[in-house]
mmCIF file of C-alpha atoms in Angstrom:
data_model
loop_
_atom_site.group_PDB
_atom_site.id
_atom_site.type_symbol
_atom_site.label_atom_id
_atom_site.label_comp_id
_atom_site.label_asym_id
_atom_site.label_seq_id
_atom_site.Cartn_x
_atom_site.Cartn_y
_atom_site.Cartn_z
ATOM 1 C CA MET F 1 -9.423 -13.173 -35.356
ATOM 2 C CA SER F 2 -8.869 -11.879 -32.103
ATOM 3 C CA ARG F 3 -5.241 -11.948 -30.868
ATOM 4 C CA PHE F 4 -3.950 -12.313 -27.159
ATOM 5 C CA GLU F 5 0.074 -11.962 -27.074
ATOM 6 C CA ILE F 6 1.503 -14.269 -24.356
ATOM 7 C CA LYS F 7 4.513 -12.527 -22.829
ATOM 8 C CA MET F 8 7.784 -13.853 -20.805
ATOM 9 C CA PRO F 9 6.423 -12.920 -17.269
ATOM 10 C CA LYS F 10 8.658 -11.638 -14.540
ATOM 11 C CA LEU F 11 9.211 -14.103 -12.032
ATOM 12 C CA GLY F 12 11.065 -12.388 -9.131
ATOM 13 C CA GLU F 13 12.825 -9.656 -8.250
ATOM 14 C CA SER F 14 16.033 -8.558 -10.860
ATOM 15 C CA ILE F 15 14.940 -11.355 -12.960
ATOM 16 C CA THR F 16 15.459 -9.965 -16.644
ATOM 17 C CA GLU F 17 14.889 -12.923 -18.713
ATOM 18 C CA GLY F 18 13.943 -16.852 -18.775
ATOM 19 C CA THR F 19 14.757 -20.038 -20.615
ATOM 20 C CA ILE F 20 12.109 -21.762 -22.349
ATOM 21 C CA ILE F 21 12.512 -25.480 -21.094
ATOM 22 C CA SER F 22 9.294 -26.914 -22.700
ATOM 23 C CA TRP F 23 6.197 -26.230 -24.194
ATOM 24 C CA SER F 24 2.821 -27.968 -23.104
ATOM 25 C CA VAL F 25 1.089 -27.092 -25.903
ATOM 26 C CA GLN F 26 1.421 -26.874 -29.856
ATOM 27 C CA VAL F 27 -0.297 -24.625 -32.483
ATOM 28 C CA GLY F 28 -3.775 -25.671 -33.133
ATOM 29 C CA ASP F 29 -4.324 -26.661 -29.591
ATOM 30 C CA VAL F 30 -7.604 -25.062 -27.565
ATOM 31 C CA ILE F 31 -6.476 -24.246 -24.360
ATOM 32 C CA LYS F 32 -8.803 -23.170 -21.147
ATOM 33 C CA GLU F 33 -7.889 -20.401 -18.841
ATOM 34 C CA ASP F 34 -4.795 -21.535 -16.077
ATOM 35 C CA ASP F 35 -4.115 -24.163 -18.928
ATOM 36 C CA VAL F 36 -0.305 -24.832 -18.546
ATOM 37 C CA LEU F 37 1.263 -23.176 -21.686
ATOM 38 C CA PHE F 38 5.241 -23.952 -20.969
ATOM 39 C CA GLU F 39 7.802 -24.276 -18.297
ATOM 40 C CA VAL F 40 10.049 -21.344 -18.046
ATOM 41 C CA ASN F 41 13.661 -21.231 -15.888
ATOM 42 C CA THR F 42 15.365 -18.659 -14.810
ATOM 43 C CA ALA F 43 18.380 -17.492 -12.636
ATOM 44 C CA LYS F 44 16.297 -18.364 -9.365
ATOM 45 C CA VAL F 45 13.239 -20.145 -10.127
ATOM 46 C CA SER F 46 11.613 -22.590 -12.581
ATOM 47 C CA ALA F 47 7.887 -22.023 -12.888
ATOM 48 C CA GLU F 48 5.186 -23.746 -15.072
ATOM 49 C CA ILE F 49 3.464 -21.053 -16.900
ATOM 50 C CA PRO F 50 -0.634 -20.829 -17.301
ATOM 51 C CA SER F 51 -2.771 -19.173 -19.642
ATOM 52 C CA PRO F 52 -4.561 -15.960 -18.488
ATOM 53 C CA VAL F 53 -7.226 -16.514 -21.386
ATOM 54 C CA GLU F 54 -9.015 -19.515 -22.958
ATOM 55 C CA GLY F 55 -8.694 -19.880 -26.750
ATOM 56 C CA LYS F 56 -6.800 -21.478 -29.711
ATOM 57 C CA VAL F 57 -3.126 -21.124 -30.132
ATOM 58 C CA VAL F 58 -2.120 -20.020 -33.352
ATOM 59 C CA GLU F 59 1.563 -19.025 -33.098
ATOM 60 C CA ILE F 60 4.757 -20.197 -31.266
ATOM 61 C CA LEU F 61 7.419 -17.771 -31.473
ATOM 62 C CA PHE F 62 10.128 -19.577 -29.430
ATOM 63 C CA LYS F 63 11.515 -23.039 -29.474
ATOM 64 C CA GLU F 64 12.659 -25.078 -26.205
ATOM 65 C CA GLY F 65 16.157 -23.789 -25.344
ATOM 66 C CA ASP F 66 15.843 -20.147 -25.962
ATOM 67 C CA THR F 67 16.315 -17.677 -23.770
ATOM 68 C CA VAL F 68 13.889 -14.671 -23.596
ATOM 69 C CA ALA F 69 13.576 -11.227 -22.099
ATOM 70 C CA VAL F 70 10.936 -10.468 -20.016
ATOM 71 C CA GLY F 71 8.143 -8.840 -21.427
ATOM 72 C CA THR F 72 8.818 -10.614 -25.039
ATOM 73 C CA VAL F 73 5.756 -12.030 -27.007
ATOM 74 C CA VAL F 74 6.553 -15.682 -26.930
ATOM 75 C CA ALA F 75 3.132 -17.102 -28.019
ATOM 76 C CA ILE F 76 -0.218 -15.985 -29.843
ATOM 77 C CA VAL F 77 -3.443 -16.930 -28.366
ATOM 78 C CA ASP F 78 -7.171 -16.510 -30.720
ATOM 79 C CA ILE F 79 -9.575 -15.555 -28.048
ATOM 80 C CA GLY F 80 -12.386 -15.611 -30.706
ATOM 81 C CA GLY F 81 -14.139 -13.575 -33.111
ATOM 82 C CA GLU F 82 -16.227 -13.681 -36.050
ATOM 83 C CA ASN F 83 -13.389 -15.269 -38.578
ATOM 84 C CA SER F 84 -11.466 -17.395 -35.727
ATOM 85 C CA GLY F 85 -13.076 -20.747 -36.949
ATOM 86 C CA ASP F 86 -11.969 -20.123 -40.581
ATOM 87 C CA GLU F 87 -8.577 -19.564 -39.806
ATOM 88 C CA GLY F 88 -6.010 -21.490 -42.241
ATOM 89 C CA VAL F 89 -3.064 -23.351 -41.138
ATOM 90 C CA ALA F 90 -1.103 -21.105 -38.281
ATOM 91 C CA VAL F 91 2.273 -19.592 -38.704
ATOM 92 C CA VAL F 92 4.999 -21.209 -36.636
ATOM 93 C CA SER F 93 8.094 -19.668 -36.064
ATOM 94 C CA LYS F 94 11.404 -20.449 -33.999
ATOM 95 C CA THR F 95 12.049 -16.661 -33.417
ATOM 96 C CA ALA F 96 9.807 -13.540 -33.905
ATOM 97 C CA SER F 97 8.103 -14.018 -37.269
ATOM 98 C CA GLU F 98 8.494 -11.143 -40.078
ATOM 99 C CA GLU F 99 5.334 -11.652 -41.216
ATOM 100 C CA THR F 100 3.482 -10.738 -37.868
ATOM 101 C CA PRO F 101 4.339 -6.941 -37.381
ATOM 102 C CA GLN F 102 2.491 -6.815 -34.154
ATOM 103 C CA VAL F 103 4.915 -8.962 -32.468
ATOM 104 C CA LYS F 104 7.818 -6.787 -33.422
ATOM 105 C CA THR F 105 6.724 -3.659 -31.758
ATOM 106 C CA VAL F 106 9.295 -0.719 -30.231
ATOM 107 C CA LYS F 107 10.460 -1.855 -26.808
ATOM 108 C CA THR F 108 8.670 -1.048 -23.901
ATOM 109 C CA GLU F 109 9.632 0.029 -20.405
ATOM 110 C CA GLU F 110 8.664 -3.331 -19.276
ATOM 111 C CA GLU F 111 10.770 -5.013 -21.918
ATOM 112 C CA ARG F 112 13.994 -2.400 -21.817
ATOM 113 C CA TRP F 113 15.527 -3.170 -18.353
ATOM 114 C CA TYR F 114 17.374 -0.539 -16.106
ATOM 115 C CA SER F 115 19.353 -0.559 -12.989
ATOM 116 C CA PRO F 116 18.350 1.437 -10.059
ATOM 117 C CA VAL F 117 21.555 3.217 -10.337
ATOM 118 C CA VAL F 118 20.596 4.055 -13.869
ATOM 119 C CA LEU F 119 17.006 5.144 -12.795
ATOM 120 C CA GLN F 120 18.340 7.390 -10.196
ATOM 121 C CA LEU F 121 20.790 9.159 -12.306
ATOM 122 C CA ALA F 122 18.574 9.369 -14.714
ATOM 123 C CA ARG F 123 15.832 10.978 -12.381
ATOM 124 C CA GLU F 124 18.079 13.338 -11.186
ATOM 125 C CA ALA F 125 19.274 15.235 -14.487
ATOM 126 C CA GLY F 126 15.432 15.051 -15.195
ATOM 127 C CA ILE F 127 15.978 12.782 -18.122
ATOM 128 C CA GLN F 128 12.341 11.151 -18.798
ATOM 129 C CA PRO F 129 11.224 7.490 -19.764
ATOM 130 C CA GLU F 130 10.623 8.639 -23.429
ATOM 131 C CA GLU F 131 14.077 9.882 -23.502
ATOM 132 C CA LEU F 132 15.674 7.545 -21.531
ATOM 133 C CA ASP F 133 14.680 4.841 -24.243
ATOM 134 C CA THR F 134 16.639 6.568 -26.820
ATOM 135 C CA ILE F 135 19.925 5.939 -25.420
ATOM 136 C CA SER F 136 22.439 3.512 -26.824
ATOM 137 C CA GLY F 137 24.112 0.972 -24.283
ATOM 138 C CA THR F 138 26.957 -0.980 -24.054
ATOM 139 C CA GLY F 139 26.179 -3.231 -21.169
ATOM 140 C CA TYR F 140 25.433 -6.729 -21.287
ATOM 141 C CA GLN F 141 23.004 -7.320 -24.321
ATOM 142 C CA GLY F 142 22.945 -3.566 -25.160
ATOM 143 C CA ARG F 143 21.379 -2.469 -21.686
ATOM 144 C CA VAL F 144 22.744 1.076 -20.626
ATOM 145 C CA SER F 145 25.025 0.890 -18.312
ATOM 146 C CA LYS F 146 26.128 3.523 -15.355
ATOM 147 C CA LYS F 147 29.017 4.907 -17.601
ATOM 148 C CA ASP F 148 26.484 5.084 -20.587
ATOM 149 C CA ILE F 149 23.925 7.440 -18.360
ATOM 150 C CA LYS F 150 27.404 9.713 -17.135
ATOM 151 C CA SER F 151 28.368 10.127 -20.568
ATOM 152 C CA TYR F 152 24.848 10.896 -22.098
ATOM 153 C CA ILE F 153 24.360 13.652 -18.737
ATOM 154 C CA VAL F 154 27.553 15.508 -19.556
ATOM 155 C CA ARG F 155 27.011 15.831 -23.430
ATOM 156 C CA LYS F 156 23.479 16.850 -22.726
ATOM 157 C CA GLN F 157 24.559 19.525 -20.168
ATOM 158 C CA SER F 158 27.564 20.766 -22.475
ATOM 159 C CA GLY F 159 24.929 21.212 -25.624
ATOM 160 C CA GLY F 160 26.706 18.409 -27.535
ATOM 161 C CA ILE F 161 25.083 15.498 -29.235
ATOM 162 C CA MET F 162 21.924 14.309 -27.621
ATOM 163 C CA THR F 163 22.448 10.555 -27.961
ATOM 164 C CA ALA F 164 24.850 9.117 -25.868
ATOM 165 C CA LYS F 165 28.039 7.768 -28.071
ATOM 166 C CA PRO F 166 29.374 4.411 -26.879
ATOM 167 C CA ALA F 167 32.818 4.087 -26.032
ATOM 168 C CA ALA F 168 32.811 1.300 -28.558
ATOM 169 C CA THR F 169 30.385 -0.894 -30.322
ATOM 170 C CA PRO F 170 27.756 -2.784 -28.778
ATOM 171 C CA GLU F 171 29.530 -5.958 -30.502
ATOM 172 C CA VAL F 172 32.703 -5.172 -28.893
ATOM 173 C CA GLN F 173 31.895 -4.761 -26.003
ATOM 174 C CA ARG F 174 29.823 -7.913 -25.457
ATOM 175 C CA THR F 175 32.469 -10.071 -27.115
ATOM 176 C CA THR F 176 33.718 -12.460 -24.405
ATOM 177 C CA PRO F 177 36.212 -15.118 -25.238
ATOM 178 C CA ALA F 178 34.408 -18.598 -25.019
ATOM 179 C CA SER F 179 34.296 -20.489 -22.038
ATOM 180 C CA GLY F 180 37.523 -22.317 -21.615
ATOM 181 C CA THR F 181 39.706 -20.634 -24.147
ATOM 182 C CA PHE F 182 42.956 -19.040 -22.611
ATOM 183 C CA SER F 183 43.112 -15.038 -23.369
ATOM 184 C CA ALA F 184 46.531 -15.393 -22.156
ATOM 185 C CA GLU F 185 49.649 -17.763 -21.236
ATOM 186 C CA GLY F 186 47.894 -19.448 -17.766
ATOM 187 C CA VAL F 187 44.804 -17.562 -17.756
ATOM 188 C CA GLU F 188 41.459 -19.088 -18.474
ATOM 189 C CA VAL F 189 38.870 -17.498 -19.137
ATOM 190 C CA LYS F 190 35.022 -18.793 -18.135
ATOM 191 C CA GLU F 191 31.849 -16.296 -18.508
ATOM 192 C CA MET F 192 29.698 -16.079 -15.490
ATOM 193 C CA ASP F 193 26.745 -18.149 -15.868
ATOM 194 C CA ARG F 194 23.367 -16.603 -15.442
ATOM 195 C CA VAL F 195 22.818 -17.241 -11.821
ATOM 196 C CA ARG F 196 26.134 -15.428 -11.189
ATOM 197 C CA LYS F 197 25.472 -12.603 -13.444
ATOM 198 C CA VAL F 198 22.126 -11.671 -11.329
ATOM 199 C CA ILE F 199 24.214 -12.049 -8.230
ATOM 200 C CA ALA F 200 26.692 -9.959 -9.455
ATOM 201 C CA ASP F 201 24.480 -6.830 -10.659
ATOM 202 C CA HIS F 202 22.500 -6.917 -7.450
ATOM 203 C CA MET F 203 25.355 -6.526 -5.203
ATOM 204 C CA VAL F 204 26.873 -3.941 -6.985
ATOM 205 C CA MET F 205 23.371 -2.132 -7.415
ATOM 206 C CA SER F 206 23.254 -2.692 -3.606
ATOM 207 C CA LYS F 207 26.396 -1.161 -2.596
ATOM 208 C CA HIS F 208 25.811 1.858 -4.598
ATOM 209 C CA THR F 209 22.474 2.404 -3.261
ATOM 210 C CA SER F 210 22.845 2.069 0.311
ATOM 211 C CA PRO F 211 25.635 3.402 2.397
ATOM 212 C CA HIS F 212 26.220 0.255 4.593
ATOM 213 C CA VAL F 213 27.272 0.298 8.215
ATOM 214 C CA THR F 214 28.081 -2.983 10.035
ATOM 215 C CA ASN F 215 27.422 -3.733 13.938
ATOM 216 C CA VAL F 216 28.892 -7.236 15.556
ATOM 217 C CA VAL F 217 28.060 -8.329 18.758
ATOM 218 C CA GLU F 218 29.498 -11.315 20.587
ATOM 219 C CA VAL F 219 26.461 -13.665 21.938
ATOM 220 C CA ASP F 220 26.623 -16.313 24.645
ATOM 221 C CA VAL F 221 24.793 -19.002 23.077
ATOM 222 C CA THR F 222 25.391 -21.869 25.740
ATOM 223 C CA LYS F 223 21.520 -22.106 26.867
ATOM 224 C CA LEU F 224 20.626 -22.701 23.326
ATOM 225 C CA VAL F 225 23.057 -25.273 22.641
ATOM 226 C CA LYS F 226 22.298 -27.063 25.594
ATOM 227 C CA TRP F 227 18.193 -26.966 24.526
ATOM 228 C CA ARG F 228 19.260 -28.392 20.930
ATOM 229 C CA ASP F 229 21.400 -30.983 22.284
ATOM 230 C CA LYS F 230 18.425 -32.195 24.528
ATOM 231 C CA ASN F 231 15.864 -31.976 22.061
ATOM 232 C CA LYS F 232 17.135 -32.763 18.845
ATOM 233 C CA ASP F 233 16.161 -36.574 18.520
ATOM 234 C CA ALA F 234 12.572 -36.362 19.885
ATOM 235 C CA PHE F 235 12.495 -33.085 17.240
ATOM 236 C CA LEU F 236 13.421 -35.492 14.343
ATOM 237 C CA ARG F 237 11.106 -38.291 15.302
ATOM 238 C CA ARG F 238 8.246 -35.660 15.883
ATOM 239 C CA GLU F 239 8.423 -33.332 12.994
ATOM 240 C CA GLY F 240 10.700 -35.282 10.285
ATOM 241 C CA VAL F 241 13.136 -32.541 9.976
ATOM 242 C CA LYS F 242 16.849 -31.950 11.871
ATOM 243 C CA LEU F 243 16.686 -29.262 14.661
ATOM 244 C CA THR F 244 19.114 -26.552 13.825
ATOM 245 C CA TYR F 245 19.914 -23.119 15.536
ATOM 246 C CA MET F 246 18.422 -21.081 12.396
ATOM 247 C CA PRO F 247 14.568 -21.511 13.816
ATOM 248 C CA ALA F 248 15.607 -20.015 17.036
ATOM 249 C CA ILE F 249 17.853 -17.448 15.459
ATOM 250 C CA THR F 250 14.559 -16.532 12.930
ATOM 251 C CA GLU F 251 12.351 -16.565 15.725
ATOM 252 C CA ALA F 252 14.808 -13.839 17.485
ATOM 253 C CA VAL F 253 14.853 -12.152 14.497
ATOM 254 C CA ALA F 254 10.784 -11.748 13.995
ATOM 255 C CA LYS F 255 10.324 -10.706 17.524
ATOM 256 C CA ALA F 256 13.615 -7.886 17.146
ATOM 257 C CA LEU F 257 11.512 -6.760 13.735
ATOM 258 C CA ALA F 258 7.861 -6.792 15.755
ATOM 259 C CA ALA F 259 9.661 -4.620 18.463
ATOM 260 C CA TYR F 260 11.477 -2.277 16.073
ATOM 261 C CA PRO F 261 9.487 -1.975 13.001
ATOM 262 C CA GLN F 262 11.663 0.911 11.817
ATOM 263 C CA VAL F 263 14.040 -1.920 10.549
ATOM 264 C CA ASN F 264 11.374 -3.745 8.577
ATOM 265 C CA VAL F 265 10.971 -0.967 6.076
ATOM 266 C CA SER F 266 12.205 -0.259 2.598
ATOM 267 C CA VAL F 267 13.120 3.198 0.955
ATOM 268 C CA GLU F 268 11.655 4.448 -2.201
ATOM 269 C CA GLY F 269 13.315 8.101 -2.829
ATOM 270 C CA TYR F 270 12.695 10.056 0.161
ATOM 271 C CA ASN F 271 9.761 7.858 1.056
ATOM 272 C CA ILE F 272 10.010 5.367 3.926
ATOM 273 C CA LEU F 273 7.596 2.381 3.390
ATOM 274 C CA PHE F 274 7.013 0.369 6.507
ATOM 275 C CA LYS F 275 5.997 -3.192 5.669
ATOM 276 C CA LYS F 276 2.995 -4.799 7.249
ATOM 277 C CA HIS F 277 4.533 -8.199 7.247
ATOM 278 C CA ILE F 278 7.414 -9.899 8.542
ATOM 279 C CA ASN F 279 9.083 -11.852 5.480
ATOM 280 C CA ILE F 280 12.189 -13.038 6.605
ATOM 281 C CA GLY F 281 14.785 -14.214 3.907
ATOM 282 C CA ILE F 282 16.922 -17.246 4.694
ATOM 283 C CA ALA F 283 20.347 -17.429 2.742
ATOM 284 C CA VAL F 284 20.708 -21.300 1.098
ATOM 285 C CA SER F 285 24.191 -22.294 -0.990
ATOM 286 C CA LEU F 286 23.189 -24.219 -3.932
ATOM 287 C CA ASN F 287 25.236 -27.231 -5.102
ATOM 288 C CA ASP F 288 26.357 -25.087 -8.287
ATOM 289 C CA GLY F 289 28.402 -22.655 -5.857
ATOM 290 C CA ASN F 290 25.528 -19.981 -6.385
ATOM 291 C CA LEU F 291 23.293 -18.568 -3.530
ATOM 292 C CA ILE F 292 19.336 -17.852 -3.308
ATOM 293 C CA VAL F 293 17.236 -16.427 -0.904
ATOM 294 C CA PRO F 294 13.997 -18.286 -0.256
ATOM 295 C CA VAL F 295 11.520 -16.096 1.727
ATOM 296 C CA VAL F 296 9.376 -17.440 5.107
ATOM 297 C CA ARG F 297 6.443 -15.486 4.905
ATOM 298 C CA ASP F 298 4.825 -14.132 7.997
ATOM 299 C CA ALA F 299 7.695 -15.571 10.106
ATOM 300 C CA ASP F 300 6.473 -13.695 13.440
ATOM 301 C CA ARG F 301 2.982 -16.103 13.502
ATOM 302 C CA LEU F 302 5.068 -19.255 13.458
ATOM 303 C CA ASN F 303 6.138 -20.919 16.461
ATOM 304 C CA LEU F 304 9.127 -22.806 16.282
ATOM 305 C CA ASN F 305 8.134 -25.754 14.911
ATOM 306 C CA GLY F 306 6.464 -23.876 12.026
ATOM 307 C CA LEU F 307 9.707 -22.286 11.477
ATOM 308 C CA ALA F 308 11.694 -25.156 11.481
ATOM 309 C CA VAL F 309 9.810 -26.955 9.000
ATOM 310 C CA ALA F 310 9.052 -24.169 6.519
ATOM 311 C CA ILE F 311 12.994 -23.055 6.595
ATOM 312 C CA ASP F 312 13.709 -26.955 5.780
ATOM 313 C CA SER F 313 11.188 -27.063 3.188
ATOM 314 C CA LEU F 314 12.605 -23.724 1.406
ATOM 315 C CA ALA F 315 16.118 -24.893 1.618
ATOM 316 C CA LEU F 316 15.198 -28.387 -0.019
ATOM 317 C CA LYS F 317 12.936 -26.974 -2.746
ATOM 318 C CA ALA F 318 16.121 -24.508 -3.183
ATOM 319 C CA ARG F 319 18.688 -27.191 -3.855
ATOM 320 C CA ASP F 320 16.491 -29.307 -5.888
ATOM 321 C CA ASN F 321 15.602 -26.152 -8.170
ATOM 322 C CA LYS F 322 11.722 -26.094 -7.237
ATOM 323 C CA LEU F 323 11.295 -22.858 -5.849
ATOM 324 C CA MET F 324 8.203 -21.021 -7.292
ATOM 325 C CA PRO F 325 8.390 -17.197 -7.723
ATOM 326 C CA ASP F 326 6.032 -16.312 -4.310
ATOM 327 C CA ASP F 327 8.796 -18.474 -2.578
ATOM 328 C CA ILE F 328 11.493 -15.930 -3.294
ATOM 329 C CA SER F 329 9.674 -12.432 -3.556
ATOM 330 C CA GLY F 330 8.414 -10.309 -0.377
ATOM 331 C CA GLY F 331 11.514 -10.463 1.347
ATOM 332 C CA THR F 332 11.392 -7.739 4.252
ATOM 333 C CA PHE F 333 14.697 -8.998 6.066
ATOM 334 C CA THR F 334 17.523 -11.425 5.201
ATOM 335 C CA ILE F 335 19.759 -13.460 7.391
ATOM 336 C CA THR F 336 22.636 -15.193 5.976
ATOM 337 C CA ASN F 337 24.581 -17.941 7.913
ATOM 338 C CA PHE F 338 28.515 -17.710 7.944
ATOM 339 C CA GLY F 339 28.568 -20.434 10.377
ATOM 340 C CA THR F 340 27.978 -23.116 7.964
ATOM 341 C CA PHE F 341 31.611 -22.317 6.717
ATOM 342 C CA LYS F 342 33.112 -22.179 10.156
ATOM 343 C CA SER F 343 33.476 -18.411 9.527
ATOM 344 C CA LEU F 344 33.421 -16.751 12.531
ATOM 345 C CA PHE F 345 31.640 -13.510 11.019
ATOM 346 C CA GLY F 346 31.543 -11.509 8.065
ATOM 347 C CA THR F 347 30.108 -8.086 6.827
ATOM 348 C CA PRO F 348 27.116 -9.263 4.347
ATOM 349 C CA ILE F 349 25.771 -6.949 1.739
ATOM 350 C CA ILE F 350 21.889 -5.766 2.090
ATOM 351 C CA ASN F 351 19.590 -7.853 0.067
ATOM 352 C CA GLN F 352 17.936 -4.673 -1.992
ATOM 353 C CA PRO F 353 15.464 -3.472 -1.222
ATOM 354 C CA GLN F 354 15.365 -4.527 2.190
ATOM 355 C CA VAL F 355 17.757 -2.195 4.940
ATOM 356 C CA ALA F 356 19.596 -4.522 7.273
ATOM 357 C CA ILE F 357 20.671 -7.928 6.695
ATOM 358 C CA LEU F 358 21.956 -10.099 9.822
ATOM 359 C CA GLY F 359 25.227 -12.535 9.536
ATOM 360 C CA VAL F 360 25.380 -15.402 11.777
ATOM 361 C CA GLY F 361 28.982 -16.801 12.665
ATOM 362 C CA TYR F 362 30.355 -20.066 13.691
ATOM 363 C CA ILE F 363 29.407 -21.356 17.372
ATOM 364 C CA GLU F 364 32.742 -22.339 19.224
ATOM 365 C CA LYS F 365 33.609 -23.051 22.949
ATOM 366 C CA LYS F 366 35.822 -20.287 24.566
ATOM 367 C CA PRO F 367 36.572 -19.761 27.920
ATOM 368 C CA ALA F 368 34.686 -16.491 29.521
ATOM 369 C CA VAL F 369 34.144 -14.652 32.852
ATOM 370 C CA ILE F 370 31.128 -15.578 34.738
ATOM 371 C CA GLU F 371 29.774 -13.380 37.489
ATOM 372 C CA THR F 372 28.510 -15.397 40.541
ATOM 373 C CA PRO F 373 27.261 -14.803 44.125
ATOM 374 C CA GLU F 374 30.817 -16.183 44.957
ATOM 375 C CA GLY F 375 32.338 -13.988 42.771
ATOM 376 C CA ASP F 376 34.025 -14.004 39.368
ATOM 377 C CA VAL F 377 34.761 -17.377 37.965
ATOM 378 C CA ILE F 378 36.108 -18.471 34.287
ATOM 379 C CA ALA F 379 33.780 -21.296 32.601
ATOM 380 C CA ILE F 380 33.546 -22.798 28.999
ATOM 381 C CA ARG F 381 31.043 -21.012 27.413
ATOM 382 C CA HIS F 382 29.384 -21.496 23.860
ATOM 383 C CA LYS F 383 29.853 -18.006 21.899
ATOM 384 C CA MET F 384 29.022 -16.682 18.319
ATOM 385 C CA TYR F 385 29.074 -13.424 16.595
ATOM 386 C CA LEU F 386 26.260 -11.872 15.192
ATOM 387 C CA SER F 387 26.998 -9.049 12.397
ATOM 388 C CA LEU F 388 24.222 -6.527 11.203
ATOM 389 C CA SER F 389 24.690 -4.657 8.337
ATOM 390 C CA TYR F 390 22.166 -1.454 7.758
ATOM 391 C CA ASP F 391 21.550 0.932 5.192
ATOM 392 C CA HIS F 392 22.642 4.313 6.942
ATOM 393 C CA ARG F 393 19.885 6.261 5.023
ATOM 394 C CA VAL F 394 17.512 5.404 7.706
ATOM 395 C CA VAL F 395 19.007 3.108 10.210
ATOM 396 C CA ASP F 396 21.035 5.108 12.624
ATOM 397 C CA GLY F 397 23.865 3.501 14.765
ATOM 398 C CA SER F 398 20.938 3.707 17.936
ATOM 399 C CA LEU F 399 18.405 2.028 16.064
ATOM 400 C CA GLY F 400 21.217 -0.861 14.560
ATOM 401 C CA GLY F 401 22.612 -1.232 17.884
ATOM 402 C CA ASN F 402 19.264 -1.629 19.839
ATOM 403 C CA PHE F 403 17.871 -4.078 16.880
ATOM 404 C CA LEU F 404 20.872 -6.224 17.006
ATOM 405 C CA TYR F 405 21.275 -6.257 21.177
ATOM 406 C CA PHE F 406 17.549 -7.445 21.418
ATOM 407 C CA ILE F 407 18.605 -10.637 19.642
ATOM 408 C CA LYS F 408 21.814 -10.844 21.317
ATOM 409 C CA ASP F 409 19.678 -10.734 24.642
ATOM 410 C CA TYR F 410 17.044 -13.145 23.278
ATOM 411 C CA LEU F 411 19.191 -15.805 22.340
ATOM 412 C CA GLU F 412 21.354 -15.737 25.698
ATOM 413 C CA ASN F 413 18.223 -15.951 27.799
ATOM 414 C CA TRP F 414 16.658 -18.803 25.649
ATOM 415 C CA LYS F 415 14.260 -21.246 27.773
ATOM 416 C CA GLU F 416 15.857 -24.082 28.183
#
C-alpha cells in the first residue's frame, strides 16, 4: 500500500489549529482528486477541505468535533500499489493510532508554532531551528513563550543548563478555572474563546514588532455627505446594497496607496517588501463581539460600485461565518471604522505584517469658519477625524503625514 497523509491545512495568517466539523468520507471510500474530505472551522473561517490525491480512504484519525493543530495528520489515503487491492479491514481511530508509527512522528517546524517575537529573539541569539525545537514551553498548549526563550538564552550565555527550565510545569501553567466558576468572591473567571485568543496574540505581537506612531487629521466631508444623501436610494435600487461612506473612503485609500507605494509594504528583517497588488482589509465586527478583517483584492482596480458590492458581500459572509481562506489573506493595508460606535477617533493597532492602518471616526455636524470672497463666515459642516497608525521602522512622519493628507484632500474635494 502507498500511503498519503492528509494533514490539517493552515487556513490563514496566525491560524494554528482547526476544529473538524464534519467528515464527508468514510473509511473504505474511493475518492477522486478535489473530492471534499471534511469541513473545518478555525478562529477565522469555515472551509471544505478537498483531497489533493485520488485513492482509497484507509484511516480517519480524528472524530468530528476534535480540534487539531495545523500540520497534524488527520487521515490516510491509499494512492495505489501492488497490494492495495488486498488490504483487509482498515483501522479507524478517534485519535492517532499507536499501531501506526508513521503518524506519530517528531513535530516538524510546520507543526510546532512559534510567535514572531520568539523567532526574532532566537535569530538574534543565534539559535537554530533544531535547537529551538528542544526548548520546553510553558505557554498555551506547551508553546514556547517570550519568557521561555529569554530564560533559555540567559542560561545558555551563562554556561548553565542548555534546556530551559520552565517556571512551573506546563500542566500548572495551562490550568484555567472552568468557565463560569468563581475564583474569588465577586469575580467570575471565563476563558477566552478561540477567536479572542488569536486576536489577543496577534495584537500583542504587533505591538512588540512595530514601533507605532499615530497621526490624526480632521476632514470636512460635507460634499461626500451631500453626494451620498442624493444618490443612496437610486444606488440601492440599482446595486441591491446600501451606499455607505466606506466605499468612498476605500477608494481614497487605494488612490493614496498607488501614490505612496512605500506604505503598501511589509518588513522582513532589514528588507522592505513592496507589494504589487493593493489589497485593502476592512475590519468587520461579528455578532459574538469578535473582529475579523476580510480583504478587498485589487481595490485600486474597482470603481465605486464595485467597491460597495465587494465590501457588502464580504461583511455579510463574515457575519454568516462563510468566509473562505482567500477572503482573509493577502491584505496590504487595513481600514477600521470607529465611527460605527460613534467614537470620534482611535489609535488602531497595525494588522501585521502590514505597516499601516487607517481609523475612521464618527461624522458629526460642527460650526466651522469658511473663507469666502466676501470674508470669513461661520457655517455648519460635516466633519470627521481620520487616524493613521504606522510602523516607524519604515514609515516616517513625512511619509505618514503626506499619505494621510492625500486621503483628506481626496474626500474633501469629492465630486458630487
